[in-house]
Structure formats: structure tokens, C-alpha cells
Amino acid sequence: MRFNFKMLLAVILSAFICVSCDQILWREISIEPPQNSFELVLRDAEGGTFESNPSKSTYSAGETVSIKAIPNEGFMFKCWSDGVSEPERTVVINGDMELGGEFTRRSWTIVMYMAADNDLESAAILDINEMEAADIEDSGITVLALVDRAEGYDGTNGNWTDTRLYEIKHDDDGLNGNIISERISCNTLGLSADDDSELNMADPNVLHNVLRFAQKQYPASEYGLIMWGHGTGWRGTNCFSSEGGSYGPVTETAGVKAFAIDDYSASFMTISQVHQAISKLPEKLGFIGFDTCYSALLETAWEFRNDAAFMVGSENIVPSNGWNYQIFLDSVAAEACQNATSAQAAQASQTASAASLPAETLANCAVSAFSEQYTGMASASISKINLSKVEGLKSAFERFCASVISGITSSSAARNVLNCVMSNVLSFSYPGSACDMYIDMYSFVNQMNTSKDTIFSEPDDTEVFSHMDSRRSSFVTALNKAVSSWSGNGAKNAKLGIYFSPLTSSGAPSYNFSPAYIKNSGDLTQSAFVADSQNWVPERNTTTATVLNKIFFTEF
């Protein structure tokens, strides 16, 4: 039997049919219009939000849309779900699209204050390269570098000589001499990412404003500051001129210079000005580091005892290369990632989550990196100072000094003490120039106690003098609680220094103390330690019994 199949009429696009009789089916074809609108879905994520511009329900094919990741306070953007790391980007809509992203808690924002408007310009470029060589992008660490360059020392990277603020970015090419970090604007400082501006890095307002900017724009669980450049310890300079009683041009200093030395403005920042800039911040610092010479001093620690939790610095000269920031930041990043893993494990097990990376861990990383860099260099040393323990340390030192004072009752005893310090006590100074001399506190205390039977005269207070040995023990206990250190020569007790005296160019001690280190002199640049010390610093009234008065100024 045969049947005729005439036409096809169906809404079915294709099918098998069984023909058992004559059938007439009509064919009807309709053309589906192409889809010309698509959706862009941005998935929510913990720690931040996303926005699109323009923001609408559907987009035309081929339309370009700007999308932006916005971290919540205390978070930082990690990457988009397709692996792109830039928080602001554009996408072209050619179909329905769904994107998400990941945010991570910002545990630390660290500000590098790089006063390189001087002969350390090349070292600054190297150190920025070291920061970029470190990989901190997934660690929850943000590093901002405010750097001021000089003229004539380094011609790389366009040879710019103004002041620029960078958010440090990782460079896959490592140490190649090129700065690839993101240049950012800071309205508070008058800095634009597109224009050149010269700032006076010796102005404490500049330091305060960049720290305040960092805390506002890069909120974190903890904040750190690293003062980078030249330094002379308790005061800003050693160029005090006795003729006229004023500070001469900073460029006249020999080798060792001030905190935030700025050649362009011929100025510097005193230790008290650094404190003033930090103490006014809304958030206390967890860490302050000094990549400078002569910073691990009692005077410095006392100044910042209420401004930060931990301080790191060296009591001796630091080589011009300073800290190795690749080693330091890689170490910090590793600790931060390990800490974050512990926090996630604690959260998964419903236990208390781990805290943000502790300030002491950051300080330990700085000490460890420095020791790795300068192993074999006998003169290199670095100290970690728990600033909450400094008051106890100062009190113990002042009590020991009272015993020393009681034993200096004659001009011969004063000479004996001076000779002992110059010959036997570990000291630090810039060789071959008129400069300042610092001494190691432990070395001084130990030598005074060890030599007490030969260098002192009949004490004017037998009871106080008799306590010298026990007070030495109390001081050592307080020192070990407050300070841990590493030294290239293996010395375990060289931890913290203190100012002793000016030196002449021949290396002899000078009686020409700056008013900034004479208590009650009226000098406005005095550090807090000079004002607060009872038994160490010289007084304007030279009859007052202090160690330095007895050695240098008392007439017996």
C-alpha cells in the first residue's frame, strides 16, 4: 500500500512520523530574532561589594561596562573570579556574564618614609626595587612609600627629583632597577599622580599627613612606619655651632645626618618632632622601624614609648644599603599567610579566630632579615624594643646612675670614669670627624660595676654606692625584658645605646654639649628623655648631681 506525503505543518522542528493513510501537512517557518540584550551579574562576596557603570538590568551586545571592586573597611581586594587582579576594569558584553571576586582582610598598612633628597638617592631606588621584588600581594599587607629624590646621585626611572607616593606592587622581573609600583594621589599632601610636587620631608606635618592618609584610605588591623635615611639618634643633627648658638646648614654635617634630612630645604626633623607627628594619629602604631644610623637608643625608645608597641633600630652605623626589603617583606608575607591559615582553621573548628599578625612578629622579621643580610659584618647590629617595657628600663638605669654619682666625689674619680668609658666601654661614632658619641648601656653599667673598686673615690653616700651590684643586676633584668638583639660579632648584651658626649675631630670628648641635650636649657628641640632624666643628662645648673655633670662640669 502506498500513501502520498504532501506538506509538513508543525511546530516541531524535526520528528519521525508513521504514515498509514494519505496526509496533507502544512509547513510554516518563522525566523527567531537574534538576542541583543544580556545580563551582567556581579556576585556578592564577603569583605566587599561590586558596582558597574552604567548600572542597569541588561546591556546591548558589544557594550563596554566599567566594573569596580569596593572593599569594606579593613579589607583589600584580591582578584576577580576570572583571575584579573585590578580592582577597576572594563568588560565587553557579548553574552550573559557572571563575575565575582575575593577580598581579604588587610592586616597591616606600612608606610615607608623615605627622605632620599640627599646622597642616599640611589639606595632609595634600590630599596623600592627590593620592595617590588617581594611578593606581598596575597598576604593582606599594603606598603606605601613616600619618597623624595635628589639631583645628581641617580638618573634612573626618568630622573625625576620631586616627591612621589607609591603603593608598592609586585614586579615579576625582580631586581631590575625599574619602579613599576602604582603612583597615587594624596590631596592632603598636595600630591597628584600626574603632576610633580616637591615636599619638605623634614616637615613633621608631612609625616603626620601621610600616616593619617594611610590610616583613612588603607584601613588595617595594624599600622607600621619605617623611617628611612640618615639619622643621628637623640637629636636631628650634629652641626650645632657654638659660634652664634644656632644650627648650621645641614649639608655641613660630616657623614651622619638627621632623621628625614632634606637637602633641598636644608632642614631635618628632630626626634621630638617625629613623636609629635605620630602621637596625634587616630590609631596607634603597632611598629616603628628606623632604617637609619644610631636609632636603638634609650632616648629614642623613651620618646616613642607611648606611640607604638615595638620599635626596631640599630645603635651603630647602618651601611648605606640599609635593610633588605625583599627579605624582610617576603618574611612578613609568609608569616601573614600562615597566620591567616591559622585563623581560617580556628574559624572552621568554631574556636576563637587567630588575631591579626602581631606587631612583635613583624619586628622579629625585621631583625631576622637584617641578621641574614649582614652575617659576618662584625659592626652590624639591630635591636627589637618592647616599648611597653621602656619605663621599667629607664627606672632601673636611673637607679644605677645614682650609685655611680655617689662614687664620683673628686676630680680624679671623674677622670677615672671618663677614661674607663673612652677605653673600655663599647661606643659608637662616625670615625674621623667631629660628631656625637654613643655608648652601649650594658657595657657602661657592667664596666662601672666591675671597676668600682679602682675608679671611684670615697662615696658621699655609702649605702647608695653599696647597692651598685644589685642595681646592676636589676638593670640587666629590665634590659632583657625590654630588648632583644642581634650583633654581627656575636655580642649578646649589646642591645641599646645612650648619648655620651660630642667628640672633636681627633676623637677626644668635648665639653661643648648642645643645649638640646642640657636639661633646663630652654632649647625647644629637646627630646622627652632630656626633660625627664634625673641622673644622666647634664643640667644647666652644673652643680646638680648627674652622671654627665659629674664627669664634665662639676668643680670639686
mmCIF file of N, CA and C in Angstrom, residues 237-240 422 428-439 499-514:
data_model
loop_
_atom_site.group_PDB
_atom_site.id
_atom_site.type_symbol
_atom_site.label_atom_id
_atom_site.label_comp_id
_atom_site.label_asym_id
_atom_site.label_seq_id
_atom_site.Cartn_x
_atom_site.Cartn_y
_atom_site.Cartn_z
ATOM 1 N N THR A 237 70.755 66.524 64.335
ATOM 2 C CA THR A 237 71.976 66.855 63.612
ATOM 3 C C THR A 237 73.136 66.998 64.574
ATOM 4 N N ASN A 238 74.335 66.958 64.054
ATOM 5 C CA ASN A 238 75.495 67.250 64.892
ATOM 6 C C ASN A 238 76.216 68.477 64.357
ATOM 7 N N CYS A 239 75.453 69.360 63.728
ATOM 8 C CA CYS A 239 76.078 70.541 63.138
ATOM 9 C C CYS A 239 75.814 71.781 63.984
ATOM 10 N N PHE A 240 75.607 71.575 65.310
ATOM 11 C CA PHE A 240 75.394 72.739 66.160
ATOM 12 C C PHE A 240 76.669 73.574 66.223
ATOM 13 N N MET A 422 86.010 55.879 77.765
ATOM 14 C CA MET A 422 86.671 56.041 76.474
ATOM 15 C C MET A 422 87.506 54.821 76.094
ATOM 16 N N PHE A 428 80.028 54.106 69.934
ATOM 17 C CA PHE A 428 79.695 54.238 68.520
ATOM 18 C C PHE A 428 79.808 55.700 68.121
ATOM 19 N N SER A 429 80.502 55.943 67.017
ATOM 20 C CA SER A 429 80.637 57.306 66.497
ATOM 21 C C SER A 429 81.049 57.219 65.038
ATOM 22 N N TYR A 430 80.986 58.353 64.363
ATOM 23 C CA TYR A 430 81.399 58.396 62.967
ATOM 24 C C TYR A 430 82.887 58.707 62.930
ATOM 25 N N PRO A 431 83.722 57.786 62.445
ATOM 26 C CA PRO A 431 85.174 57.955 62.552
ATOM 27 C C PRO A 431 85.708 59.117 61.729
ATOM 28 N N GLY A 432 86.699 59.797 62.307
ATOM 29 C CA GLY A 432 87.442 60.809 61.570
ATOM 30 C C GLY A 432 86.765 62.142 61.431
ATOM 31 N N SER A 433 85.775 62.434 62.264
ATOM 32 C CA SER A 433 85.095 63.720 62.149
ATOM 33 C C SER A 433 84.572 64.150 63.508
ATOM 34 N N ALA A 434 84.319 65.436 63.640
ATOM 35 C CA ALA A 434 83.642 65.945 64.827
ATOM 36 C C ALA A 434 82.209 65.442 64.782
ATOM 37 N N CYS A 435 81.801 64.701 65.794
ATOM 38 C CA CYS A 435 80.488 64.055 65.748
ATOM 39 C C CYS A 435 80.019 63.756 67.164
ATOM 40 N N ASP A 436 78.985 62.968 67.267
ATOM 41 C CA ASP A 436 78.459 62.552 68.559
ATOM 42 C C ASP A 436 78.947 61.153 68.897
ATOM 43 N N MET A 437 79.063 60.880 70.189
ATOM 44 C CA MET A 437 79.479 59.563 70.650
ATOM 45 C C MET A 437 78.367 58.950 71.492
ATOM 46 N N TYR A 438 78.032 57.711 71.147
ATOM 47 C CA TYR A 438 77.030 56.959 71.894
ATOM 48 C C TYR A 438 77.723 55.768 72.540
ATOM 49 N N ILE A 439 77.201 55.315 73.656
ATOM 50 C CA ILE A 439 77.778 54.151 74.323
ATOM 51 C C ILE A 439 76.690 53.114 74.560
ATOM 52 N N TYR A 499 73.322 58.447 74.598
ATOM 53 C CA TYR A 499 74.266 59.500 74.213
ATOM 54 C C TYR A 499 75.253 59.749 75.348
ATOM 55 N N PHE A 500 76.539 59.964 74.970
ATOM 56 C CA PHE A 500 77.545 60.242 75.993
ATOM 57 C C PHE A 500 78.107 61.648 75.872
ATOM 58 N N SER A 501 78.638 62.014 74.692
ATOM 59 C CA SER A 501 79.227 63.350 74.568
ATOM 60 C C SER A 501 79.514 63.679 73.115
ATOM 61 N N PRO A 502 79.770 64.954 72.814
ATOM 62 C CA PRO A 502 80.318 65.308 71.497
ATOM 63 C C PRO A 502 81.778 64.869 71.434
ATOM 64 N N LEU A 503 82.275 64.670 70.231
ATOM 65 C CA LEU A 503 83.684 64.360 70.026
ATOM 66 C C LEU A 503 84.303 65.408 69.117
ATOM 67 N N THR A 504 85.573 65.704 69.355
ATOM 68 C CA THR A 504 86.316 66.562 68.439
ATOM 69 C C THR A 504 86.739 65.732 67.235
ATOM 70 N N SER A 505 87.301 66.373 66.231
ATOM 71 C CA SER A 505 87.722 65.649 65.028
ATOM 72 C C SER A 505 88.811 64.627 65.326
ATOM 73 N N SER A 506 89.540 64.817 66.424
ATOM 74 C CA SER A 506 90.589 63.867 66.801
ATOM 75 C C SER A 506 90.047 62.719 67.639
ATOM 76 N N GLY A 507 88.745 62.752 67.945
ATOM 77 C CA GLY A 507 88.141 61.679 68.717
ATOM 78 C C GLY A 507 88.141 61.904 70.210
ATOM 79 N N ALA A 508 88.540 63.082 70.663
ATOM 80 C CA ALA A 508 88.551 63.381 72.094
ATOM 81 C C ALA A 508 87.170 63.865 72.531
ATOM 82 N N PRO A 509 86.752 63.531 73.758
ATOM 83 C CA PRO A 509 85.458 64.021 74.240
ATOM 84 C C PRO A 509 85.466 65.534 74.386
ATOM 85 N N SER A 510 84.356 66.145 74.047
ATOM 86 C CA SER A 510 84.235 67.596 74.099
ATOM 87 C C SER A 510 83.244 67.995 75.182
ATOM 88 N N TYR A 511 83.484 69.157 75.778
ATOM 89 C CA TYR A 511 82.572 69.693 76.785
ATOM 90 C C TYR A 511 81.489 70.558 76.142
ATOM 91 N N ASN A 512 81.538 70.691 74.832
ATOM 92 C CA ASN A 512 80.629 71.591 74.129
ATOM 93 C C ASN A 512 79.313 70.881 73.803
ATOM 94 N N PHE A 513 78.540 70.562 74.847
ATOM 95 C CA PHE A 513 77.250 69.913 74.652
ATOM 96 C C PHE A 513 76.263 70.882 74.006
ATOM 97 N N SER A 514 75.437 70.350 73.126
ATOM 98 C CA SER A 514 74.368 71.154 72.546
ATOM 99 C C SER A 514 73.332 71.472 73.617
#
